[in-house]
Short mmCIF file of C-alpha atoms and ligand atoms in Angstrom, two decimals:
data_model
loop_
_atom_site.label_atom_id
_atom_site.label_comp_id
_atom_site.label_asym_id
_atom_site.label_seq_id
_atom_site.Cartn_x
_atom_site.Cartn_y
_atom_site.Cartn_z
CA UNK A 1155 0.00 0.00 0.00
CA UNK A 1156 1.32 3.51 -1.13
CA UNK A 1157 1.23 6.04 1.86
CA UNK A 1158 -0.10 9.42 1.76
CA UNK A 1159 2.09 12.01 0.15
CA UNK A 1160 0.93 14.33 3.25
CA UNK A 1161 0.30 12.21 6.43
CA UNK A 1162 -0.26 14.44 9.59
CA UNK A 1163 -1.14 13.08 13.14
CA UNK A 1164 -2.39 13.75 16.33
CA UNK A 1165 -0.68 17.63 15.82
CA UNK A 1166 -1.18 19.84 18.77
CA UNK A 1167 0.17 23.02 18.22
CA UNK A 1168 0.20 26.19 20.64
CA UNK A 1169 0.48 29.53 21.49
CA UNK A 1170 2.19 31.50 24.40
CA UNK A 1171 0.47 34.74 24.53
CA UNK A 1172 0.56 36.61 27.99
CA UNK A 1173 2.12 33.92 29.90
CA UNK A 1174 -0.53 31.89 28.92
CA UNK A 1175 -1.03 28.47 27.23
CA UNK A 1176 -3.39 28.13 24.11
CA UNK A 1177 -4.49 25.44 22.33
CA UNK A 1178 -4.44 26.04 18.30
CA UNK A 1179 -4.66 23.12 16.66
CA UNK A 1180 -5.59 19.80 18.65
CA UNK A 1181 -5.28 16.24 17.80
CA UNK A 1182 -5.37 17.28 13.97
CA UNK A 1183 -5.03 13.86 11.50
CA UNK A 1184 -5.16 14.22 7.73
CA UNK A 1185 -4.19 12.41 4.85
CA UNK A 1186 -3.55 13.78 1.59
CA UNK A 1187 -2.78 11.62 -1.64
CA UNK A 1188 -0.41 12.61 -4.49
CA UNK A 1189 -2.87 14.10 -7.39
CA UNK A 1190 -5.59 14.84 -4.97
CA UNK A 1191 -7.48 18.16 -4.22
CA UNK A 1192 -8.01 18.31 -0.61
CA UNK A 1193 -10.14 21.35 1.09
CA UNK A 1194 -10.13 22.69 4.35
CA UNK A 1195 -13.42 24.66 5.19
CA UNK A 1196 -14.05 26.26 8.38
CA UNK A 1197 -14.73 30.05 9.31
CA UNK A 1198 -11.89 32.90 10.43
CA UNK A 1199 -9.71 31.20 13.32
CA UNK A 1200 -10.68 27.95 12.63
CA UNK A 1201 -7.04 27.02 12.47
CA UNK A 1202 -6.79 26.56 9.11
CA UNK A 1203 -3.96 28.12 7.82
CA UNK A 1204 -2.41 27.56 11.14
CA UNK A 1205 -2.31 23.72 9.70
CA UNK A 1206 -0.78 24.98 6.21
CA UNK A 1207 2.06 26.97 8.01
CA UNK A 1208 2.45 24.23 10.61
CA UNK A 1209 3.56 21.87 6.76
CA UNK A 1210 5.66 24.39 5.25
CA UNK A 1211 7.24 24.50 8.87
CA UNK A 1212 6.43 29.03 8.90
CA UNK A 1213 4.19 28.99 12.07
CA UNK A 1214 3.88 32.54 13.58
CA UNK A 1215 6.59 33.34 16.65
CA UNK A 1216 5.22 32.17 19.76
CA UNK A 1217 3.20 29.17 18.50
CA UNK A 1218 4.93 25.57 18.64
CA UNK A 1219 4.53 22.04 17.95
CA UNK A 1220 3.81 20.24 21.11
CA UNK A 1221 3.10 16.91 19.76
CA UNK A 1222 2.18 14.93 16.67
CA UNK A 1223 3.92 14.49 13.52
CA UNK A 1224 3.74 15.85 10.16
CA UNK A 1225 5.63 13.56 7.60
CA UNK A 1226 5.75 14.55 3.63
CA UNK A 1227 6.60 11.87 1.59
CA UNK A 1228 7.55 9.36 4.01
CA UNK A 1229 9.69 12.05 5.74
CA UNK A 1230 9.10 13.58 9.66
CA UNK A 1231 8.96 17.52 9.38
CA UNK A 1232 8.35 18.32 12.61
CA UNK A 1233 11.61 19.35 14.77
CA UNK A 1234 13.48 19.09 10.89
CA UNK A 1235 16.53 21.21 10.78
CA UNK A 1236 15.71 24.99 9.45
CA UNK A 1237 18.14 24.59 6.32
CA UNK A 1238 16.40 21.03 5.36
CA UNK A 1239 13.08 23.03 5.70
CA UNK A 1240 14.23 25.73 3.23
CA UNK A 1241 15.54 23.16 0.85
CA UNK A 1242 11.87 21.46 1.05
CA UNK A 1243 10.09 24.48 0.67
CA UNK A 1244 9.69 25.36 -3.26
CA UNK A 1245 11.10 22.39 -4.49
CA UNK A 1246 8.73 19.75 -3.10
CA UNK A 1247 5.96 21.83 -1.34
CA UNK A 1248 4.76 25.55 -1.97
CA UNK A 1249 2.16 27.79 -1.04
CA UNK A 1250 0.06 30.87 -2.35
CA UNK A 1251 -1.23 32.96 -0.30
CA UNK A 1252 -4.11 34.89 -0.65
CA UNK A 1253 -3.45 38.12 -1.06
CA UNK A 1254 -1.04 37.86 -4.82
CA UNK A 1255 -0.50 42.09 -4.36
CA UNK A 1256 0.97 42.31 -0.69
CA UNK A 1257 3.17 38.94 -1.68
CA UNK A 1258 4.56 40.46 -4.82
CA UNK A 1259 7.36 42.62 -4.44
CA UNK A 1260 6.22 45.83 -6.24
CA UNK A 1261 9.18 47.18 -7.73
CA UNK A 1262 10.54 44.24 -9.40
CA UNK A 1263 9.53 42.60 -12.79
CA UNK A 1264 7.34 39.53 -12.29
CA UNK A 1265 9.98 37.36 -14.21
CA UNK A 1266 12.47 38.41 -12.10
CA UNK A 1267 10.48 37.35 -8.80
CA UNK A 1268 10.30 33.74 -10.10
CA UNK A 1269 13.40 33.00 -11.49
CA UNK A 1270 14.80 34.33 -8.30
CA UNK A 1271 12.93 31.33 -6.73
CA UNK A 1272 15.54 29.16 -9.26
CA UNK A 1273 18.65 30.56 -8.04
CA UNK A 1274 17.64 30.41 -4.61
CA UNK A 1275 17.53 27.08 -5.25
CA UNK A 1276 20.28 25.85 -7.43
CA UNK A 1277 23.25 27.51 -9.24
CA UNK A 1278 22.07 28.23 -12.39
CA UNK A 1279 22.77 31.05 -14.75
CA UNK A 1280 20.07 34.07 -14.82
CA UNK A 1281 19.37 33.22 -18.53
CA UNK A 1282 18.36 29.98 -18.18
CA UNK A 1283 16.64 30.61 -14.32
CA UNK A 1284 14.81 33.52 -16.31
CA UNK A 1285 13.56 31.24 -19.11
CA UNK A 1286 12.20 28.57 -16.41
CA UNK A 1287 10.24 31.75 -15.22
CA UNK A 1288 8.68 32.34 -18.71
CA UNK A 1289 7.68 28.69 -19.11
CA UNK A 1290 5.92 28.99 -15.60
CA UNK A 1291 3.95 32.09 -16.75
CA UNK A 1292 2.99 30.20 -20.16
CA UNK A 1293 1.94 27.41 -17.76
CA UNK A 1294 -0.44 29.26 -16.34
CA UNK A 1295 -1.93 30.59 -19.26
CA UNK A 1296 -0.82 34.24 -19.23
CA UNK A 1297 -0.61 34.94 -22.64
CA UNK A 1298 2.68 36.66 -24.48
CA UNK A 1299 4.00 35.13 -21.23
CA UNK A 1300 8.38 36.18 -22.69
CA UNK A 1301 6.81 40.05 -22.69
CA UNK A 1302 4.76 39.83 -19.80
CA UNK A 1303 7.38 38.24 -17.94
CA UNK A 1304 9.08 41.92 -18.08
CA UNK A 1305 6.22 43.65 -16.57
CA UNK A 1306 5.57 44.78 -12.96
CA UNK A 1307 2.53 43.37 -10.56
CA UNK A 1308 1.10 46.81 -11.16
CA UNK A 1309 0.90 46.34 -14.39
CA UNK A 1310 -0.84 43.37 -14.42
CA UNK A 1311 -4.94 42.63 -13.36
CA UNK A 1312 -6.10 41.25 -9.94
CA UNK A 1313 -6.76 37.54 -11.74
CA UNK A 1314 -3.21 37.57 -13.35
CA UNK A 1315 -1.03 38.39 -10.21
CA UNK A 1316 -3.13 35.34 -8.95
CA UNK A 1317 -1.85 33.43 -11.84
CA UNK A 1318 1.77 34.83 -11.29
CA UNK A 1319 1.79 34.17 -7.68
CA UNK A 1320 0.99 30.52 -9.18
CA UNK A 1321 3.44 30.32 -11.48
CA UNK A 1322 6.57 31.21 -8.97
CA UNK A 1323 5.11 28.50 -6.82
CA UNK A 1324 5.18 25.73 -9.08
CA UNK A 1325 8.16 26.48 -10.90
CA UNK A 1326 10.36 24.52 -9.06
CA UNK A 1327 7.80 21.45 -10.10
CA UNK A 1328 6.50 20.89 -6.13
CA UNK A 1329 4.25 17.79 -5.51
CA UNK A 1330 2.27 19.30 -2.67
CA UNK A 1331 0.40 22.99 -3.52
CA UNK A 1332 -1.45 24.67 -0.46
CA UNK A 1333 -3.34 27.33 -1.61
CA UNK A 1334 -4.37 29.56 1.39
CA UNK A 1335 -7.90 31.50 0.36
CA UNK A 1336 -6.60 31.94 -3.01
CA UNK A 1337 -9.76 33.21 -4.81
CA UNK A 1338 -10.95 35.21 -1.97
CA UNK A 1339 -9.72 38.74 -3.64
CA UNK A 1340 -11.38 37.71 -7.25
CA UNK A 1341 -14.54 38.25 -8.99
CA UNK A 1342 -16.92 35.05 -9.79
CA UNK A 1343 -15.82 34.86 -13.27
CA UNK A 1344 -11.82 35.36 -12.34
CA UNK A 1345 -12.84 32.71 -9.70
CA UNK A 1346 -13.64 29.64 -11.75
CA UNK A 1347 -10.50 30.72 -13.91
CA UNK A 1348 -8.34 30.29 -11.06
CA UNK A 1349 -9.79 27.01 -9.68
CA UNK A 1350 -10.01 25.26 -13.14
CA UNK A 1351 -6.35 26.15 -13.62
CA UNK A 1352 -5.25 24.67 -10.09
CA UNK A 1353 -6.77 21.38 -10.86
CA UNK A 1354 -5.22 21.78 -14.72
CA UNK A 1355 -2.17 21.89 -12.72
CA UNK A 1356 -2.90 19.00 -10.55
CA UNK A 1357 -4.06 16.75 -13.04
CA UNK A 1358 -0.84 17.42 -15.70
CA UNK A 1359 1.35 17.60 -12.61
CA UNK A 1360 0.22 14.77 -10.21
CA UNK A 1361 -0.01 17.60 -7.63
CA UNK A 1362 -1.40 16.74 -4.22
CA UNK A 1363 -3.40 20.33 -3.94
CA UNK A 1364 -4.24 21.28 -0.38
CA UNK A 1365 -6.73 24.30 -0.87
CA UNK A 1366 -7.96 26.26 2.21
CA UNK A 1367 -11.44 28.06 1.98
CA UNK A 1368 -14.11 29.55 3.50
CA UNK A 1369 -16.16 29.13 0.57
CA UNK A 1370 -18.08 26.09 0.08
CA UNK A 1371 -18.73 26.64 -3.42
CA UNK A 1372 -15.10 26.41 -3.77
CA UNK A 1373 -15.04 23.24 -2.31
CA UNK A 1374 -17.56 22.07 -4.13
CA UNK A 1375 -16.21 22.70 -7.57
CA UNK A 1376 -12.54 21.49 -7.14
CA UNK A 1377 -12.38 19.26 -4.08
CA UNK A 1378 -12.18 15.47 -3.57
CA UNK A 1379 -11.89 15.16 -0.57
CA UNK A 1380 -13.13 17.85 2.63
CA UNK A 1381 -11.65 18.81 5.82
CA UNK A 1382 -14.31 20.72 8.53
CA UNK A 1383 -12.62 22.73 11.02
CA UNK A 1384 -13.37 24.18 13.95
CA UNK A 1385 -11.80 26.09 17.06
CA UNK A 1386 -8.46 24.10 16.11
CA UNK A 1387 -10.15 20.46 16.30
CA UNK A 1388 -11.86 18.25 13.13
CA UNK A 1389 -15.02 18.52 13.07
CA UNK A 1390 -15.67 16.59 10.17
CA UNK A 1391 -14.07 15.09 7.21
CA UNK A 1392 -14.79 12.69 3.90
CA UNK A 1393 -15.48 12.39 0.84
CA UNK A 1394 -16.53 15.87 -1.35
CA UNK A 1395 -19.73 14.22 -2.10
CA UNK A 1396 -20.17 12.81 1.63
CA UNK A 1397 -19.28 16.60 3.32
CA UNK A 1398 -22.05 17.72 0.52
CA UNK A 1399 -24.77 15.51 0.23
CA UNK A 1400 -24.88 13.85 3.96
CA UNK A 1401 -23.32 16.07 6.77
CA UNK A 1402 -23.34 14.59 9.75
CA UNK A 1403 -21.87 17.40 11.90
CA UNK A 1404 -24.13 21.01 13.00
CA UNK A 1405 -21.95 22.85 12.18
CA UNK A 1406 -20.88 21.33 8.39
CA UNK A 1407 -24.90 21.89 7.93
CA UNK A 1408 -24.43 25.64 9.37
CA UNK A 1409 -22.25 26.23 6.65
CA UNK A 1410 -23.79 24.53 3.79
CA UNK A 1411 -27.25 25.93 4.93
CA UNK A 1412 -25.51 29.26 4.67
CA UNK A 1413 -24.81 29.62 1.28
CA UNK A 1414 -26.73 31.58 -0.82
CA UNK A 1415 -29.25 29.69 -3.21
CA UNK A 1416 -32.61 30.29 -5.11
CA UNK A 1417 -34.45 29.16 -2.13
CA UNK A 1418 -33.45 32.02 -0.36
CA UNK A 1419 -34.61 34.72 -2.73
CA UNK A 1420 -36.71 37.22 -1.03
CA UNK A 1421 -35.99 36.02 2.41
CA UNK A 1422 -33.44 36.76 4.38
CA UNK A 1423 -29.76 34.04 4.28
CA UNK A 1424 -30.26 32.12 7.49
CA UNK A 1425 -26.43 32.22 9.06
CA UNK A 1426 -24.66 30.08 12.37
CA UNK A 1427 -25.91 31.96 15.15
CA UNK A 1428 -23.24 33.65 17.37
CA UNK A 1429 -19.56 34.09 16.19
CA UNK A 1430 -16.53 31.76 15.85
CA UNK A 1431 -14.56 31.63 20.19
CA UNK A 1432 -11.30 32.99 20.86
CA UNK A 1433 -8.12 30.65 21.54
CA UNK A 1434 -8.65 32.69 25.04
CA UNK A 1435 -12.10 31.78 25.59
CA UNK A 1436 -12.84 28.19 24.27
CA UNK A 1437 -15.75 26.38 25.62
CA UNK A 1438 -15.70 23.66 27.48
CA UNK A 1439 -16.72 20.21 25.90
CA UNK A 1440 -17.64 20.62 22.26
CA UNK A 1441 -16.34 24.37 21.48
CA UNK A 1442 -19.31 24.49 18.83
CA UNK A 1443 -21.94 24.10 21.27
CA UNK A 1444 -22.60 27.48 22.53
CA UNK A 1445 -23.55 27.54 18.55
CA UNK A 1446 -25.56 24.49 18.19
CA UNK A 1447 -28.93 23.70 18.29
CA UNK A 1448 -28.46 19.77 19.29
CA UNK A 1449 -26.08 20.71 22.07
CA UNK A 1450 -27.11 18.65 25.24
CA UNK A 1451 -25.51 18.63 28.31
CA UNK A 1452 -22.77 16.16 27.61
CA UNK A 1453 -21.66 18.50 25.10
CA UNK A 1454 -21.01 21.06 27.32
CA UNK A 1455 -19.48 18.54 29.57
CA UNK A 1456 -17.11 16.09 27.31
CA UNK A 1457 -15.34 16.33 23.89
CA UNK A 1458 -16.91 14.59 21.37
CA UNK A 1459 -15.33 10.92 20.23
CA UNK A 1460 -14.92 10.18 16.65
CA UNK A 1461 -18.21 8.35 14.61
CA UNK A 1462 -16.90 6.43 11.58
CA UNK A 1463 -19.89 5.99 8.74
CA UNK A 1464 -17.50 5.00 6.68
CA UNK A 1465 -13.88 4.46 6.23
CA UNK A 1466 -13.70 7.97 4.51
CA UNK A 1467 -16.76 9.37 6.28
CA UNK A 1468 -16.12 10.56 9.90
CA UNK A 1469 -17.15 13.14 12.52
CA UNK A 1470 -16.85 14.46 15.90
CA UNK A 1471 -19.90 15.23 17.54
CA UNK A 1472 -21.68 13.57 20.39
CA UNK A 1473 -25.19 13.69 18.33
CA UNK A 1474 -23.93 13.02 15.20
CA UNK A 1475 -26.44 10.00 13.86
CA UNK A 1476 -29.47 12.85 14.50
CA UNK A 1477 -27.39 15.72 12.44
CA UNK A 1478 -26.46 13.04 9.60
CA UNK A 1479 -30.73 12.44 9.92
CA UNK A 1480 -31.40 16.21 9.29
CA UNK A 1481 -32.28 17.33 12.75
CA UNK A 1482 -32.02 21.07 13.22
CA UNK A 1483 -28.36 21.73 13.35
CA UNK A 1484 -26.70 24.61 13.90
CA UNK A 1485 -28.44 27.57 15.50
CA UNK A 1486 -29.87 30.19 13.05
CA UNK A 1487 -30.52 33.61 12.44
FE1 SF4 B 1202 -21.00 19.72 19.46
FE2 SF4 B 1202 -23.04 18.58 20.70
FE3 SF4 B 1202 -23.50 20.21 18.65
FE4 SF4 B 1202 -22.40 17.83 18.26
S1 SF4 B 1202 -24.46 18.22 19.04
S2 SF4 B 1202 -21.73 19.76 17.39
S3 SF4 B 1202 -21.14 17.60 20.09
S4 SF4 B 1202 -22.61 20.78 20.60
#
């Protein structure tokens, strides 16, 4: 049996802040196989992109690895050396972030920025680094890519710094992508662009594409697989279809019963009642219950176990064969 390109268990990662002690990310497992789209969903603070930093070893100062391993391609990153993490990053795993202006350096021509990412890398001369940056910007579609290649990020549109912030992150040919919120700055239209050219990527590439998102129609159009966050801990996971069609978590049903549809023309968009705890402030038991309309007294009490419906399908929530039935979920507004 082939393991996971991207196996992470039992991570527990946390802050200092104050003198005090706060829990991030808790007893966080994910798989994620080579040529597979993978998205986390999960509101603001979630821990989300805590997770992506936590792979590409860049977590904030002040936040640590407690516990738990992280192992890429067979290999354990946690506690790995900070030159071995440098060499990784790039060359077998890469991120975009979400904002493609702010991580563009403004005063420098867009070729320039990627082949840079080459010679960082390996000693090679700038002609040849700078014509592995023009075959990354014709791999993402921007056309004339040899002329554009000389232009500044002011010069180009919102959708196209996108694509450029893409192109300098697979240009060294990484086989893990995260891609933290990366359509949240673009129009519908630029959007789809965007998401159909991330899994163009992944499919020509093999890529394993980890793809963080608030959005579920995100999800839904590029995912296989689907990660639920919340307050740090898995709230759900499965299949795309599974996270979709049969949630069996509150607040996975909060969130898919938030999203705008025909239904809800006229009336107002029903929404999860209340807002999203601080690392400061967690509840006690399930953190989602002060949210949830099935909450019961032993959620306030205990942490939920894990319920397996099937060997992708799984959740964490004390009640969770009435929300897989359809039960009210998730308080609404
Ligand atoms: Fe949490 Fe209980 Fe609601 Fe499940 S039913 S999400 S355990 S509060």
């Amino acid at each position: 049996m082939t393991l996971p390109l991207l196996q992470i268990r039992d991570l527990h990662i946390r802050f200092q802040k104050d003198g005090a002690q706060l829990d991030a990310i808790s007893d966080l497992s994910l798989d994620i196989e080579r040529g597979s789209t993978t998205v986390v969903l999960g509101e603001s603070g979630s821990g989300k992109s805590l997770t992506a930093k936590a792979v590409m070893g860049l977590l904030p100062p002040g936040a640590e690895v407690v516990s738990g391993s992280v192992r890429f391609d067979g290999r354990e990153l946690v506690g790995l050396a900070d030159r071995e993490l440098r060499r990784l990053r790039g060359d077998a795993i890469a991120m975009i972030f979400q904002d493609a202006l702010t991580a563009l350096n403004p005063v420098t021509p867009i070729g320039n920025q990627i082949a840079e990412v080459h010679r960082i890398h390996e000693r090679i001369s700038k002609r040849e680094a700078w014509s592995r940056a023009v075959a990354s910007l014709d791999a993402v579609r921007i056309p004339d890519a040899a002329r554009r290649a000389k232009d500044y990020p002011f010069q180009f549109s919102g959708g196209m710094r996108q694509r450029a912030m893409i192109a300098m992150a697979i240009t060294r040919n990484p086989d893990l992508l995260i891609a933290d919120e990366p359509t949240t700055a673009l129009d519908v239209t630029v959007q789809a662009q965007i998401l159909e050219l991330l899994d163009d990527l992944r499919a020509e590439r093999n890529l394993a594409l980890l793809l963080i998102t608030h959005d579920i129609g995100v999800a839904a159009q590029s995912a296989d697989n689907a990660v639920v966050m919340y307050a740090g801990r898995l709230a759900e996971r499965g299949t795309i279809g599974e996270i979709l069609d049969e949630p069996a978590h509150p607040y996975t049903s909060g969130l898919l019963g938030s999203v705008p549809g025909p239904e809800h023309r006229g009336r107002d968009l029903p929404t999860i009642q209340g807002a999203p705890p601080s690392l400061d402030d967690l509840p006690g038991g399930c953190a989602f219950h002060p949210r949830c309309a099935l909450a019961t007294d032993v959620c306030r009490d205990r942490l939920p176990a894990r319920t397996d419906f099937t060997t992708t399908h799984t959740t964490w929530c004390h009640h969770a064969e009435e929300a897989l039935d359809g039960q009210p979920a998730a308080a609404t507004v």
